Coordinates of C-alpha atoms in Angstrom, one line a residue:
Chain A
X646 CA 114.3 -28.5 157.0
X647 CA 117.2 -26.6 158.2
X648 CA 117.6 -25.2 162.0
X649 CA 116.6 -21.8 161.2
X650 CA 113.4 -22.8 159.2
X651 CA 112.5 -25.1 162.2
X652 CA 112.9 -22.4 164.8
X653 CA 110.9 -20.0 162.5
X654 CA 108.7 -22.6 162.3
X655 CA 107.9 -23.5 165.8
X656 CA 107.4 -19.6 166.4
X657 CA 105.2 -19.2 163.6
X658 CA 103.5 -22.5 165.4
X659 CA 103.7 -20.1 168.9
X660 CA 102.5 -17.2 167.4
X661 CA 99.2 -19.1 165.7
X662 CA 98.0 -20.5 169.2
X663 CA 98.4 -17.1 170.8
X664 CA 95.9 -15.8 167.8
X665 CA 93.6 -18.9 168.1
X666 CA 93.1 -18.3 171.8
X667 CA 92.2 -14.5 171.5
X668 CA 90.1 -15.2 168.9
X669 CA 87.8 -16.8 171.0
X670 CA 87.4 -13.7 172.7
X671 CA 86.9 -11.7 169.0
X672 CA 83.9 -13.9 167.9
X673 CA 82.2 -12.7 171.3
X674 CA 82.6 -9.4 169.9
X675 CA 81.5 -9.7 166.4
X676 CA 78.7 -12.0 167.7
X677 CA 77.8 -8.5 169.9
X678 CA 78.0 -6.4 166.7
X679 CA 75.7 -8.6 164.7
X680 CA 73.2 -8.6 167.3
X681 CA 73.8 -5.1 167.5
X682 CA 72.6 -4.5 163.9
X683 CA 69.8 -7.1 164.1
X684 CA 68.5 -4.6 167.3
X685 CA 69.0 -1.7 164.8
X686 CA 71.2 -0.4 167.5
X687 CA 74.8 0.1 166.2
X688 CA 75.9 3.4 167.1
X689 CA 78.9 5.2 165.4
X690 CA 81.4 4.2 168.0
X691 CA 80.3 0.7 167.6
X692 CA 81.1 0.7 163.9
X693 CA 84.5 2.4 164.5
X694 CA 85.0 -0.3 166.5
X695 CA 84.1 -3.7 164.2
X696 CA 86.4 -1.6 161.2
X697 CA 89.1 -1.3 163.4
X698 CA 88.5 -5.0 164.6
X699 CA 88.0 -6.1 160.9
X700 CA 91.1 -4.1 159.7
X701 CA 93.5 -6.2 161.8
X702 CA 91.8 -9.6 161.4
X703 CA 92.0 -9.2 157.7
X704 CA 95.5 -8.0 157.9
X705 CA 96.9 -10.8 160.0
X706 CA 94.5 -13.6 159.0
X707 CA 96.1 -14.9 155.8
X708 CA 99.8 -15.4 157.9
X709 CA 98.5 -17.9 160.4
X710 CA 97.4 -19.6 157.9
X711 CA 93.4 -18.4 157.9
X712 CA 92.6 -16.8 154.4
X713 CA 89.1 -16.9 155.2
X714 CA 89.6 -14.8 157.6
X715 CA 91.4 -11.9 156.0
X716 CA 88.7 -12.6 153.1
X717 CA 85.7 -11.7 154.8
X718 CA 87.3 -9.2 157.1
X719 CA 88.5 -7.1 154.4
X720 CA 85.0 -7.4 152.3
X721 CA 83.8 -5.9 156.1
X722 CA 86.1 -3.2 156.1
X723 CA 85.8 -2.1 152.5
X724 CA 82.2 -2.0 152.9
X725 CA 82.2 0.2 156.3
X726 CA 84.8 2.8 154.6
X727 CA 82.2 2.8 151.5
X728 CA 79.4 3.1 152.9
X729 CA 79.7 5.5 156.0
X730 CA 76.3 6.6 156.3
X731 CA 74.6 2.8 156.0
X732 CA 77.0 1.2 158.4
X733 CA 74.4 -0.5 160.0
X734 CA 73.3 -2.7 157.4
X735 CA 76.8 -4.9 157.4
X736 CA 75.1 -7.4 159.0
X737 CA 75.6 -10.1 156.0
X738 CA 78.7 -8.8 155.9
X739 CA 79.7 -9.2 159.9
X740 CA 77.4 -12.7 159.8
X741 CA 80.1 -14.3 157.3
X742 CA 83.2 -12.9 159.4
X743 CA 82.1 -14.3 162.9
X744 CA 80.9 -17.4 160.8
X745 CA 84.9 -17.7 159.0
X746 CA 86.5 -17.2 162.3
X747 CA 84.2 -19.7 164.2
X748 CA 84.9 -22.3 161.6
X749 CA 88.6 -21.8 162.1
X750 CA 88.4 -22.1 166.1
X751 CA 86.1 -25.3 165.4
X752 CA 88.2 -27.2 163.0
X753 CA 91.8 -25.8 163.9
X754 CA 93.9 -28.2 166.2
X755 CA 96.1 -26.5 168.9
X756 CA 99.3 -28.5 168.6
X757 CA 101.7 -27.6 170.8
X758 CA 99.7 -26.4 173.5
X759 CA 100.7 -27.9 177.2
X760 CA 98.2 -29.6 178.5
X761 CA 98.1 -30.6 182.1
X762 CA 98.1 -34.6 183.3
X763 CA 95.7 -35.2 186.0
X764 CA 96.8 -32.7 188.9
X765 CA 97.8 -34.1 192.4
X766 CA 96.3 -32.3 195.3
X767 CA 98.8 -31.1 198.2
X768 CA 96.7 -33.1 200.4
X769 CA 96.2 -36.8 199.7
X770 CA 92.8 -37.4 198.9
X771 CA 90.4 -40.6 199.2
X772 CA 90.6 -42.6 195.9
X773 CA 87.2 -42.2 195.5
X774 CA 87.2 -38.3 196.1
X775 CA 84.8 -36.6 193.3
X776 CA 86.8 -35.8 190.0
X777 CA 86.5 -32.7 188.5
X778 CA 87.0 -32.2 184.6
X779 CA 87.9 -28.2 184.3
X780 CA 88.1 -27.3 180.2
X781 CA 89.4 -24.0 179.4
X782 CA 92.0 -22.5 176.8
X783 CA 93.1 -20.3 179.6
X784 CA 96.2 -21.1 182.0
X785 CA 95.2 -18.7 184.5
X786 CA 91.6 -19.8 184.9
X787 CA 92.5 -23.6 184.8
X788 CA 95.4 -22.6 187.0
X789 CA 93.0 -20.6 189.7
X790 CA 90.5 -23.3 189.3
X791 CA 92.2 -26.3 190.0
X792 CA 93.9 -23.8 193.0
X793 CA 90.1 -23.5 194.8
X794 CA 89.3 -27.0 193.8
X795 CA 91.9 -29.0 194.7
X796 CA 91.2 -29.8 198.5
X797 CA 87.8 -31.2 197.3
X798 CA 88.2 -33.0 194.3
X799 CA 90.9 -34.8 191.9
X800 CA 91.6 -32.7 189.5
X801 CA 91.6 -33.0 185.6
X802 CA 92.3 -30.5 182.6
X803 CA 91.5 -30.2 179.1
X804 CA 92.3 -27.0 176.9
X805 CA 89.8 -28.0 174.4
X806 CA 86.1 -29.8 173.8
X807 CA 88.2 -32.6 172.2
X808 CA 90.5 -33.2 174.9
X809 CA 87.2 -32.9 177.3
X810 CA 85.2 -35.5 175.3
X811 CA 88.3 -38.3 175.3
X812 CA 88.8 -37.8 179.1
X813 CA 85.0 -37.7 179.7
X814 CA 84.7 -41.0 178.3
X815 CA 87.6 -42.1 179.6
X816 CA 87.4 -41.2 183.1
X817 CA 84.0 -40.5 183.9
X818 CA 84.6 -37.4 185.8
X819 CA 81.9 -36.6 188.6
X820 CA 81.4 -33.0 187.7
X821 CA 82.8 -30.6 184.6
X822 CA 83.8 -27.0 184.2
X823 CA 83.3 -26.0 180.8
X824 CA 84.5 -23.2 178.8
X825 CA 82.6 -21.8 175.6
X826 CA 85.0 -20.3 173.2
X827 CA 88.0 -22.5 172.9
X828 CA 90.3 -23.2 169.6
X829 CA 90.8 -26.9 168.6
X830 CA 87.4 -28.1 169.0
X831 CA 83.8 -27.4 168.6
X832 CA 82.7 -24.9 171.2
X833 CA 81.2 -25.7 175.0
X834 CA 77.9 -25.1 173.7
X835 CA 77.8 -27.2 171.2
X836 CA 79.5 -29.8 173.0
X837 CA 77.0 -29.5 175.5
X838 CA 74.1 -29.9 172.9
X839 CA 75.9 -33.0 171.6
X840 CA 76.4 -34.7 174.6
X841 CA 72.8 -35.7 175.1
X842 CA 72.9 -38.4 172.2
X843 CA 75.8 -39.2 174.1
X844 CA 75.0 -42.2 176.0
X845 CA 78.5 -42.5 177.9
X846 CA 78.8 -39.2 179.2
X847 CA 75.4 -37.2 178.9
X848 CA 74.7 -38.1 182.6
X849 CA 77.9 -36.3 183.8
X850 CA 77.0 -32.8 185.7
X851 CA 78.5 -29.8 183.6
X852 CA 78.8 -25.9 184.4
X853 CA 79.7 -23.6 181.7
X854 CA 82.3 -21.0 182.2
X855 CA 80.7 -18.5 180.0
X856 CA 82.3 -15.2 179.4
X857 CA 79.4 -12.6 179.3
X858 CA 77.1 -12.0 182.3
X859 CA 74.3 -11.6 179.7
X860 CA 71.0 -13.5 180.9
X861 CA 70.4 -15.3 176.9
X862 CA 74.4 -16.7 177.3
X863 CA 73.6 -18.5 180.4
X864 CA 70.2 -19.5 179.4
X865 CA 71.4 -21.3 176.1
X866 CA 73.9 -23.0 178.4
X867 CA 71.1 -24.1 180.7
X868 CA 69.1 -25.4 178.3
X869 CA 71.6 -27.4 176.9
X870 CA 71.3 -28.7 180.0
X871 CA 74.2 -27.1 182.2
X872 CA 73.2 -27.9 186.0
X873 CA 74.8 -24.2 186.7
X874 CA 77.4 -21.7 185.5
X875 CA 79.9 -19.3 186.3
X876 CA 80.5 -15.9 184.5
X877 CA 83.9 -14.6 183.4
X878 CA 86.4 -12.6 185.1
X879 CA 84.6 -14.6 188.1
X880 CA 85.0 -13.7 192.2
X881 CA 86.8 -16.7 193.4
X882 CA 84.5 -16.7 196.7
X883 CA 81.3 -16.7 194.8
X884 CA 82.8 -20.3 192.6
X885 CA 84.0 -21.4 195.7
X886 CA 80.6 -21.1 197.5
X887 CA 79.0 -22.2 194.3
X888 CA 80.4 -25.3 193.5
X889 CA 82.3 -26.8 197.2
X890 CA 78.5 -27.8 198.4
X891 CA 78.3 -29.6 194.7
X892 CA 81.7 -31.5 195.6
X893 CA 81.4 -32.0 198.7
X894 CA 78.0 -34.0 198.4
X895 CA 79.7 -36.0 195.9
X896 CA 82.2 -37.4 198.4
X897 CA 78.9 -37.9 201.2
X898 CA 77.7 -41.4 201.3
X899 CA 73.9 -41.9 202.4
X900 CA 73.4 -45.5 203.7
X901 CA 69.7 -45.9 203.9
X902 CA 68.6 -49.2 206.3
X903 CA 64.8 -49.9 205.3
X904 CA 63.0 -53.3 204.3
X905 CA 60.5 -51.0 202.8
X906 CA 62.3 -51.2 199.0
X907 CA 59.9 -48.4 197.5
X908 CA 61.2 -46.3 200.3
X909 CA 64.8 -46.9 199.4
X910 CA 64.4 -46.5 195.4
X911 CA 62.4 -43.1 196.4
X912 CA 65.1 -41.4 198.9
X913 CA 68.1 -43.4 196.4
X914 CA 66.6 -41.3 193.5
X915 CA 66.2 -37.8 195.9
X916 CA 69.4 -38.3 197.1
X917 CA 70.7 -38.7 193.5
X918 CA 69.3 -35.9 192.2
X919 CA 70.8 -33.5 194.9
X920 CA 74.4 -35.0 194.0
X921 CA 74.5 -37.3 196.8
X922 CA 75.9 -40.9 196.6
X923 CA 73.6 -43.2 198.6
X924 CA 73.4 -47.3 199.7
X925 CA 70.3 -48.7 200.5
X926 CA 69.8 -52.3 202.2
X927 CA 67.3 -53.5 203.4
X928 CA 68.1 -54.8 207.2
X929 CA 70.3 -54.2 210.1
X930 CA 72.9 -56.9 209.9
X931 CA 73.4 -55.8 206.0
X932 CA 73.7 -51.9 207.1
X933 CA 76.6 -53.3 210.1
X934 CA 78.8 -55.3 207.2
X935 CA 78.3 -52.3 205.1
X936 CA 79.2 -49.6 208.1
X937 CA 82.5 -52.0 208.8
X938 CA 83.4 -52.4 204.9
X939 CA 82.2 -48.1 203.4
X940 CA 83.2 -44.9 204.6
X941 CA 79.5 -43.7 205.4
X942 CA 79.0 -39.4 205.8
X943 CA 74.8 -40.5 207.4
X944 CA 73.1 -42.9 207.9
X945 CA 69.1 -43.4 208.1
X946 CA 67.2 -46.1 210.2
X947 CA 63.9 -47.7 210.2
X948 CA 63.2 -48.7 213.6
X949 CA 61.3 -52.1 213.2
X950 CA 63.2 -54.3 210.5
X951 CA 63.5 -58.0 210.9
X952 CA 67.0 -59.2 211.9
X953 CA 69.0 -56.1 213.9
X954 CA 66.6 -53.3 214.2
X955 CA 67.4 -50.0 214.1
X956 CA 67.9 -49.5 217.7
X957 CA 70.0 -52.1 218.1
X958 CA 72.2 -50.9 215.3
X959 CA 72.7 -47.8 216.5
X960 CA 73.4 -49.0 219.8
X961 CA 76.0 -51.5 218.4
X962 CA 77.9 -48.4 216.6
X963 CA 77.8 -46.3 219.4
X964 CA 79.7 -49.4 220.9
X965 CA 82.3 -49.3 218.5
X966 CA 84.3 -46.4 218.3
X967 CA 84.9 -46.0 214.9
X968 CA 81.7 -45.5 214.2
X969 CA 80.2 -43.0 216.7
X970 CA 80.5 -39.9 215.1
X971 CA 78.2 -40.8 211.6
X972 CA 75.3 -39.1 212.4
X973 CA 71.9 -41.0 212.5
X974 CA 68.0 -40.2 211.6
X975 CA 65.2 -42.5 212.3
X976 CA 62.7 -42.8 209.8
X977 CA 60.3 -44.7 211.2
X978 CA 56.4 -45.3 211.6
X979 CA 56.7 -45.2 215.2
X980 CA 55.8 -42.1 216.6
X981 CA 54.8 -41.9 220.3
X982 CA 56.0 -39.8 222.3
X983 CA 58.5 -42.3 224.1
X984 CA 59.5 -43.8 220.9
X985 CA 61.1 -40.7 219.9
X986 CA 62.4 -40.0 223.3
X987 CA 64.3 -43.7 223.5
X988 CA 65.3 -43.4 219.7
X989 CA 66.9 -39.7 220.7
X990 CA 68.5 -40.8 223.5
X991 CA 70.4 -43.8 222.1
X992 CA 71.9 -40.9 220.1
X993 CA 70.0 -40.4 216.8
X994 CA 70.3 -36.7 215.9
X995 CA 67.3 -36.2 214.3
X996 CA 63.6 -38.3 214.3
X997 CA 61.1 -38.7 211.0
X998 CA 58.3 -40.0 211.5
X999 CA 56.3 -42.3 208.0
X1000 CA 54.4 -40.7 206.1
X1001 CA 57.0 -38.1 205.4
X1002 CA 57.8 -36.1 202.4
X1003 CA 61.4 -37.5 200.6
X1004 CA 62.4 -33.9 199.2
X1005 CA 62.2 -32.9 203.0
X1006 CA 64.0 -35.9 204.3
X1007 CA 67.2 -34.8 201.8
X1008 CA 67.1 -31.4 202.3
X1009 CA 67.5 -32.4 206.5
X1010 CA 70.1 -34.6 205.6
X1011 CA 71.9 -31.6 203.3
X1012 CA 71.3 -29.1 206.4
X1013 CA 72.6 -31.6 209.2
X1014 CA 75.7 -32.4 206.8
X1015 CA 76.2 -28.2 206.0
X1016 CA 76.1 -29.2 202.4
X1017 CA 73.0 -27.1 201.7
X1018 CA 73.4 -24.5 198.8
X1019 CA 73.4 -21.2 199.5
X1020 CA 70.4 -19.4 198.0
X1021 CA 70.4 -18.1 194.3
X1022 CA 67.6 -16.8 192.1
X1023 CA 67.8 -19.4 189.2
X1024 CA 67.6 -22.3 192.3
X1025 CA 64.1 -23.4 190.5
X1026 CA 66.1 -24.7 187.5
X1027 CA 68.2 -27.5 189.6
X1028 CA 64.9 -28.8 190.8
X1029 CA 64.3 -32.1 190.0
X1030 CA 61.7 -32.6 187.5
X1031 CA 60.3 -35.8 189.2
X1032 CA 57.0 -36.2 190.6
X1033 CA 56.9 -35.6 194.0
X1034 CA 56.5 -39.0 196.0
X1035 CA 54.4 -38.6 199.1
X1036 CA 55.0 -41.6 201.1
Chain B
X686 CA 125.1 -15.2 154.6
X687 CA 128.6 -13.9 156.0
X688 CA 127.2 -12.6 159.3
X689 CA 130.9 -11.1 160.3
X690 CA 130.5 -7.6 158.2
X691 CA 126.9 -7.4 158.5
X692 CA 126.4 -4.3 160.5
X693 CA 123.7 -4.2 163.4
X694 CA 120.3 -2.7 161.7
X695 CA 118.1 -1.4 164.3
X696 CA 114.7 -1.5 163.3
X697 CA 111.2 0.0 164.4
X698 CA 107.7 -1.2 163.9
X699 CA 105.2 0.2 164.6
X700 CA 101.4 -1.2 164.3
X701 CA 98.5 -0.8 167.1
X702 CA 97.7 -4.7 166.1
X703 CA 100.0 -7.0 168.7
X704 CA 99.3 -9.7 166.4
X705 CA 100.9 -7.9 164.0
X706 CA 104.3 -7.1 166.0
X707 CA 104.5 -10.2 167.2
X708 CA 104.5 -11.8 163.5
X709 CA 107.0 -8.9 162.1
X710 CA 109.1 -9.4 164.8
X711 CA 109.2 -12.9 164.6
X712 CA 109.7 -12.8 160.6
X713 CA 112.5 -10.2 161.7
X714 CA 114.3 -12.0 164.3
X715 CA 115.4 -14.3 162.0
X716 CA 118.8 -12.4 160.8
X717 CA 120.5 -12.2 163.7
X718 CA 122.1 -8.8 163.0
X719 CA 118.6 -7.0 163.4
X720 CA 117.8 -5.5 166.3
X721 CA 113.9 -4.7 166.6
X722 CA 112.1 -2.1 169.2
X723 CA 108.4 -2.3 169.1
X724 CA 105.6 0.5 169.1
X725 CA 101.9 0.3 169.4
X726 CA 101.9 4.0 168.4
X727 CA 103.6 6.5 166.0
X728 CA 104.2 9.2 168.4
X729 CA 106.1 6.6 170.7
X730 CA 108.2 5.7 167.8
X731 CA 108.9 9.1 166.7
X732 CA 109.8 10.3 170.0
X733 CA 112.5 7.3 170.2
X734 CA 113.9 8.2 167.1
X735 CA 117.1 10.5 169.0
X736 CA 118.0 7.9 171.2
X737 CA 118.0 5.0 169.1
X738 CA 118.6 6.0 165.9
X739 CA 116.7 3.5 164.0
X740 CA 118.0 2.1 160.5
X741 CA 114.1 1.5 159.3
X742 CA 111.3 2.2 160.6
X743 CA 108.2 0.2 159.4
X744 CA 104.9 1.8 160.0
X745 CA 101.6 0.3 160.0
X746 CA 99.1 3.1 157.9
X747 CA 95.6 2.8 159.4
X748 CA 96.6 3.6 163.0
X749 CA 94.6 5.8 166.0
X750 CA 95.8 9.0 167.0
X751 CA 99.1 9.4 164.1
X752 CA 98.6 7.4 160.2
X753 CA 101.8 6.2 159.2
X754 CA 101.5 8.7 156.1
X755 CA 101.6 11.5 159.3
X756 CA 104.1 10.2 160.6
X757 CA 106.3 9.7 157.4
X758 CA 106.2 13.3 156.7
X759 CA 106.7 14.2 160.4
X760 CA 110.3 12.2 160.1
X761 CA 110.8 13.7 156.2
X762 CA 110.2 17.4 157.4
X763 CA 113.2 16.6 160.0
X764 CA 116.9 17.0 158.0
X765 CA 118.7 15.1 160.9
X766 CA 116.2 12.5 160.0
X767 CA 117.1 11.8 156.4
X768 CA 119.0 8.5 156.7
X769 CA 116.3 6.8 157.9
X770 CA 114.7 4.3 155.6
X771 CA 110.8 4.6 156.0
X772 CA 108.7 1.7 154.9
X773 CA 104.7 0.7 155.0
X774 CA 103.2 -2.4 156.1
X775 CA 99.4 -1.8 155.2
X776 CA 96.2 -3.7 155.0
X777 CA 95.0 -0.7 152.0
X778 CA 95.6 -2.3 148.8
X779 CA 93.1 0.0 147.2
X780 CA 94.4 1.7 144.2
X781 CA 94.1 5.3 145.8
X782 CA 96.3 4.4 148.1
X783 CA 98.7 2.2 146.1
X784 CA 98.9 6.0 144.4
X785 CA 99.9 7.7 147.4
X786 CA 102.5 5.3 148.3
X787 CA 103.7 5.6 144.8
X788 CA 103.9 9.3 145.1
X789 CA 106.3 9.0 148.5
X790 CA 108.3 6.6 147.2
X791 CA 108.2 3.9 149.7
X792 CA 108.5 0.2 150.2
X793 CA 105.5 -1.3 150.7
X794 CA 104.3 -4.4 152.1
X795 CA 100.2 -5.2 151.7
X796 CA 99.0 -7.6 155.0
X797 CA 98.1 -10.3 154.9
X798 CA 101.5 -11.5 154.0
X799 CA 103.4 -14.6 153.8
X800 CA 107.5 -14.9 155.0
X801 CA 108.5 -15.4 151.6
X802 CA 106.9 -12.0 150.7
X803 CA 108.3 -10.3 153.6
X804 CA 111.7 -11.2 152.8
X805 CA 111.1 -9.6 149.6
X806 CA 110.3 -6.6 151.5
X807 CA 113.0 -6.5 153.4
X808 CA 115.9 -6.7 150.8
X809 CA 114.4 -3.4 149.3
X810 CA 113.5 -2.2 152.5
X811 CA 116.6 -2.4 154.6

């Protein structure tokens, strides 16, 4: 191959993953169209609209390299121009376009495309910082992401669901931001619904990125079993205050000190499901050789436990300096009146007394640690399905 | 290709797809003594015409607000226009239409096209 045919060559390559990245964006709107006709509700300006949209798909599919494309496009156009007065009834028609061009975004590889290595924050970040997977065909939102992100998380990127799935295994990543519509790999969705036969990966917390704000978009992602999602062009405050709380609990560590094991494996589990890391043991002297070894965000206390109780411990850290300023709950079975006095005093900041209710024991610890999320009206679906465990 | 008497050609195209600029003008920039302006609309074009005096002008048919047929006959009712080589790049390859182009006497190209094809093009075009 000659110079000239390689440089026309690497634009032709150019030009073709500029086309597959818009025409994400394109199935969106002949997936809108064929609703549209299913509804019955396709007005004129609508059909104006797929012709002109199926006039240039067909004219420019065939180049980069799509036939089927400008196949099915055309028999769309030809059809709206004969048939003005039943332009509604293309559905078939507009079914087998959206269904060529999704087939081209699934099986078409990007090559060429930059794709960023793991980002490094401007501040250093603890090793075991969360890591964040963000997966979008879009510069700018990867860029703006991994911008608001970067001070709470490492950062990864992938352009594409195939990228995503090697680095998910790969890595593990903590928490995933997930595009729908992306060439070079089957789309978010799917991916999504794939995931759970998974057995590597289907535990790793995802959010689609989806790109319409319509409720049935952001239900299919939730019961694919997103844990939340953001909607395209997004406010960067609103992400921010949707997903730092999510981070941030991933970096808290909950070290619970209890010789009661069920109680351990209940708030382990509670504390789990919110997002939050957490070490149970089951004395005091275990909890002091953790405190000295783990960074530790809270720490709770039974008060009797054989060995170092719990107001020993707490004395013993307020001793040491490095340690004074984890905060510390008694959960405990003793509950006079000057039992919680002496346990406040030594300098826990908050006092539980058995039986207590787990759920209400981690949503104290999310409010003492301001990790709480802020309210939103699909709250109900991140509630864990467990039983609740009165103890 | 002796490059040293090969006179500048400025050429216009002009199509309301960007996909489809974008692959003209890459297919274009290939000869090195074309130089290529870009419009998404026919008036635009039309109304660049005096100042750039454009060699060819390629015009996609099916646009909004001008057709290229429009706009063909808008440049052929102007004398000062007449060395201007007009040609279509069109996505109509019905026979109707095939007829018209016929009737004008213009170099056609029908989309989708491959580079091999648009050179064709371009040696009767240009």
């Amino acid at each position: 191959m000659n110079d000239d045919e390689q440089i026309m060559e690497d634009k032709m390559r150019a030009l073709r993953v500029n086309y597959l990245r818009s025409l994400g964006e394109r199935v969106e709107k002949i997936k809108h169209f064929v609703m549209l006709q299913e509804q019955k509700t396709l007005r004129p300006e609508d059909s104006a609209e797929l012709q002109s949209l199926a006039h240039k798909l067909s004219g420019t599919g065939a180049t980069y390299g799509f036939p089927t494309i400008s196949e099915t496009a055309a028999s769309l156009e030809d059809w709206l121009i004969d048939h003005p007065e039943e332009r509604g009834r293309a559905l078939d028609l507009t079914r087998r376009l959206h269904d060529a061009c999704r087939m081209v975004l699934e099986s078409s590889s990007v090559d060429g495309v930059e794709t960023q290595a793991v980002v490094h924050s401007p501040r250093p970040l603890a090793l075991d910082a969360p890591l964040l997977l963000i997966v979008d065909d879009d510069k700018n939102v990867r860029d703006t992401l991994t911008q608001l992100f970067s001070e709470d998380a490492r950062i990864m990127t992938a352009v594409n669901t195939t990228e995503a799935l090697e680095l998910m295994e790969k890595h593990q990543p903590n928490l995933v931001l997930l595009d729908d519509m992306m060439p070079g790999g089957v789309s978010g969705l799917r991916m999504l619904e794939k995931r759970q036969s998974m057995h590597d990966i289907k535990n790793i917390p995802v959010i689609m990125i989806t790109a319409s704000k319509r409720v049935e978009e952001m239900l299919r992602g939730m019961r694919a079993g997103a844990v939340d999602y953001i909607a395209k062009p997004f406010n960067s405050e609103d992400v921010v205050a949707r997903i730092q709380p999510r981070l941030r609990r991933m970096s808290a560590r909950i070290l619970i000190v209890d010789n009661d094991e069920e109680i351990r494996d209940v708030l382990g589990l509670k504390f789990h499901q919110a997002g939050l890391r957490s070490i149970g043991v089951e004395n005091g002297d275990e909890a002091w050789e953790i405190l000295q070894r783990q960074r530790i965000t809270l720490a709770i206390f039974d008060r009797m436990m054989p060995g170092l109780n719990g107001m020993s411990l707490l004395q013993k850290m307020k001793e040491a300096t490095h340690l004074t300023d984890i905060p510390v709950i008694f959960l405990t079975a003793r509950r006079d009146k000057a039992d919680v006095e002496a346990g406040l005093r030594q300098g826990a900041i908050e006092y539980i007394t058995k039986p207590f209710r787990s759920d209400d024991v981690v949503i104290r610890c999310l409010q003492l640690l301001k990790l709480s999320n802020p309210p939103r009206p699909w709250r109900d679906i991140e509630k864990p399905v467990a039983q609740e465990a009165d103890i | 290709m002796n490059l040293k008497y090969q006179r500048l050609r400025v050429v216009f195209c002009v199509d309301d797809d960007p996909d489809m600029l974008a692959i003209i003008t890459a297919m274009l920039q290939r000869r090195s003594y074309v130089q290529i302006h870009r419009f998404a609309d026919a008036h635009t074009a039309i109304n660049a015409i005096d100042d750039m005096l454009p060699d060819l002008v390629l015009f996609d048919v099916i646009m909004p607000d001008m057709d290229g047929i429009t706009a063909y006959k808008k440049i052929r009712d102007n004398p000062r226009y007449d060395g201007i080589r007009i040609a279509f790049v069109t996505g109509r390859k019905r026979q109707a239409c095939m007829d018209q182009y016929m009737m004008l006497d213009v170099p056609v190209l029908t989309k989708p096209f491959n580079l091999a094809e648009f050179e064709n093009f371009l040696k009767v075009a240009l």
